[in-house]
Backbone as a ProteinNet text record, in pm:
[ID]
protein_1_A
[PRIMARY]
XXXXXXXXXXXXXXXXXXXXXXXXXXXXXXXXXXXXXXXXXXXXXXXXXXXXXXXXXXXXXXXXXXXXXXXX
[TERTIARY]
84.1	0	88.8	27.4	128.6	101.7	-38	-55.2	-39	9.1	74.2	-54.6	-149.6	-265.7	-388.4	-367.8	-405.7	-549.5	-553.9	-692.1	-781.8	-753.3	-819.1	-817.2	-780.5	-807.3	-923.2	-931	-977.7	-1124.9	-1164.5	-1305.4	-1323.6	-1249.3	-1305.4	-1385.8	-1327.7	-1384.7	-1480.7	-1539.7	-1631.2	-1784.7	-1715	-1803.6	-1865	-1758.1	-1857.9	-1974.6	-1927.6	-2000	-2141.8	-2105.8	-2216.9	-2324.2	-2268.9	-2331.8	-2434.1	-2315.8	-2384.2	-2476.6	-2457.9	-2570.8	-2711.2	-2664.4	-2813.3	-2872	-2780	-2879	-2852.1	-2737.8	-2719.9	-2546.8	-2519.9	-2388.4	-2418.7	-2368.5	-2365.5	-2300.3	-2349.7	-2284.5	-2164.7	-2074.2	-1956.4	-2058.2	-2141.9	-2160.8	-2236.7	-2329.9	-2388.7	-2264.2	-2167.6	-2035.2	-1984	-1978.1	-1903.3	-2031.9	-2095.8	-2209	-2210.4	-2203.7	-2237.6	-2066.5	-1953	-1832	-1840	-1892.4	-1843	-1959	-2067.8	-2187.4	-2183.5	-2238.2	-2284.8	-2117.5	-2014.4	-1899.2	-1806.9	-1833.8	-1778.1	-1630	-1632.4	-1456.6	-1457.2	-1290.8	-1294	-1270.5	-1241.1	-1293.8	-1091.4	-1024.9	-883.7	-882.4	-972.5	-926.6	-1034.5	-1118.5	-1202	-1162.2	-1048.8	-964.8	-883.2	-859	-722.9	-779.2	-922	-933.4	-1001.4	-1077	-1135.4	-995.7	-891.1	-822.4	-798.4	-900.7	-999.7	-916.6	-899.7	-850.9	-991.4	-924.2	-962.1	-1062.9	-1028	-1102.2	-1212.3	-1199.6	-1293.3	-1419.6	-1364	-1430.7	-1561.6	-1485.7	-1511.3	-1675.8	-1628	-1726.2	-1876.5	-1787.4	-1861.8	-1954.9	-1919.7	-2005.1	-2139.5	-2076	-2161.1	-2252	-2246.1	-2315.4	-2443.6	-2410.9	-2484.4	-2594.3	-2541.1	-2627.8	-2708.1	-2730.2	-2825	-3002.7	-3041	-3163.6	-3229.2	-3138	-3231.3	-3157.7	-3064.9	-2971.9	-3073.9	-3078.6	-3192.4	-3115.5	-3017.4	-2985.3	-3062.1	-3035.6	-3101.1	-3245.6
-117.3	0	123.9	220	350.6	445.6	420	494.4	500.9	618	574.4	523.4	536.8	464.6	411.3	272	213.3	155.3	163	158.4	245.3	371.6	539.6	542.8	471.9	532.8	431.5	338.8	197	275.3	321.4	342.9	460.9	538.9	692.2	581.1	515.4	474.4	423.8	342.6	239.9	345.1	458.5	515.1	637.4	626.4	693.6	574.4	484.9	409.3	352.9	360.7	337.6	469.9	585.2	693.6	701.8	690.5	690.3	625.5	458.2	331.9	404.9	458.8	461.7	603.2	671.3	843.2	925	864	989.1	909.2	1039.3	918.9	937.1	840.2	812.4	897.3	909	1014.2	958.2	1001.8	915.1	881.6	909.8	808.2	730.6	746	550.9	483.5	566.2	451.6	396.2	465.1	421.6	325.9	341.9	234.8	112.7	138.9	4.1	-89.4	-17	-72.9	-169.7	-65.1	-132.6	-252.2	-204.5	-267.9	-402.7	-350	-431.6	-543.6	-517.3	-576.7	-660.6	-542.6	-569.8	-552.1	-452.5	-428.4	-345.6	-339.1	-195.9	-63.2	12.4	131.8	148.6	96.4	99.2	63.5	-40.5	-107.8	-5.4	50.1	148.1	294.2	300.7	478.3	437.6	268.5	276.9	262.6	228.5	208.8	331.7	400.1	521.9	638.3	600.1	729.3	815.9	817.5	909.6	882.5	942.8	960.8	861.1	757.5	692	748.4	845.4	990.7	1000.6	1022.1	1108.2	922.4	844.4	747.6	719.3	703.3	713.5	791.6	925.5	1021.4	1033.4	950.9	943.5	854.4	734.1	631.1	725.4	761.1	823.7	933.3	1012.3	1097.9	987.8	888.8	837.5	729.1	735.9	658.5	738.7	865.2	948.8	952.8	908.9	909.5	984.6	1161.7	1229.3	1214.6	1098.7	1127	1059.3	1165.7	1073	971.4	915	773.5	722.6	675.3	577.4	547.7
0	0	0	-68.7	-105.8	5	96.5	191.4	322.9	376.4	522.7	611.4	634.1	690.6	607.7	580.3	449.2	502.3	667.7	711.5	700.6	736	703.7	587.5	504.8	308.7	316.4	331.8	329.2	351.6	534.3	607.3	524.4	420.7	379.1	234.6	213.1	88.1	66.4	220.2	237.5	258.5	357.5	377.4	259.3	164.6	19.4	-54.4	-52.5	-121.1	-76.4	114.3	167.6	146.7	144.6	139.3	27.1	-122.1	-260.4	-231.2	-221	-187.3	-148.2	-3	103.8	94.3	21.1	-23.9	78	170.6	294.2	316.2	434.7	462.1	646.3	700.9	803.5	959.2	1021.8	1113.3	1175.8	1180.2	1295.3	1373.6	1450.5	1596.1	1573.5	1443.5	1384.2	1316.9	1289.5	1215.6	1347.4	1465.5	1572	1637.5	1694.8	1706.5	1662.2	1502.1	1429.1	1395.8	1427.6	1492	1605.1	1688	1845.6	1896.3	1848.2	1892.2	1815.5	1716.8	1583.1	1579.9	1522.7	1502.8	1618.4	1744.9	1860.7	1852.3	1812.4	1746.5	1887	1964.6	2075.9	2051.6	2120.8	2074.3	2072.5	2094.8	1990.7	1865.1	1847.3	1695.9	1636.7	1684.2	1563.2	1566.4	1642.2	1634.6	1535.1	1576.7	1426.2	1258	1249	1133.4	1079.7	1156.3	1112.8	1124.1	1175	1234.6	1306	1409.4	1518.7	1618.1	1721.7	1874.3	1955.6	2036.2	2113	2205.9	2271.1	2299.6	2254.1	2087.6	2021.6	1950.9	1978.7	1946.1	2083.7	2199	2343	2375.2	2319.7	2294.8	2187.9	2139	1982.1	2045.5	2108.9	2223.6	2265.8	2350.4	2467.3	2431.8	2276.9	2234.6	2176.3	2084.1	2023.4	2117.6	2228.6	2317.5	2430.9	2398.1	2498.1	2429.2	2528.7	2497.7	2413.9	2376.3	2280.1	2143.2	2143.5	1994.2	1900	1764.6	1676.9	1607.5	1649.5	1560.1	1626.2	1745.4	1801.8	1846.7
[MASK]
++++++++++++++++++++++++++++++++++++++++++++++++++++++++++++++++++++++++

């Protein structure tokens, strides 16, 4: 791979296509959701494939799981 993070080229790509596909694109905190939940990946292995700060994945959690977030 020619790119220095060949996982982050990888999730930017997946998530155009899912976008084109479904007529919208996905918010980080349903991409992080449907990671951690759905996949059961941890919230290290989904900072490394999206690129995101562990932190900012963490967060991404806890926003998408409040009772008034309209993903859920």
């Amino acid at each position: 791979m020619t790119r220095q993070r060949p996982s982050v080229w990888a999730w930017e790509k997946h998530i155009r296509a899912v976008a084109r596909r479904a007529g919208r694109t996905p918010t980080p905190a349903e991409d992080t959701v449907l990671l951690h939940d759905g996949l059961r990946l941890s919230i290290d292995r989904i900072a490394t494939i999206t690129g995101t700060d562990p932190a900012r994945v963490t967060t991404l959690l806890a926003a998408a799981r409040r009772p008034d977030h309209p993903a859920l």
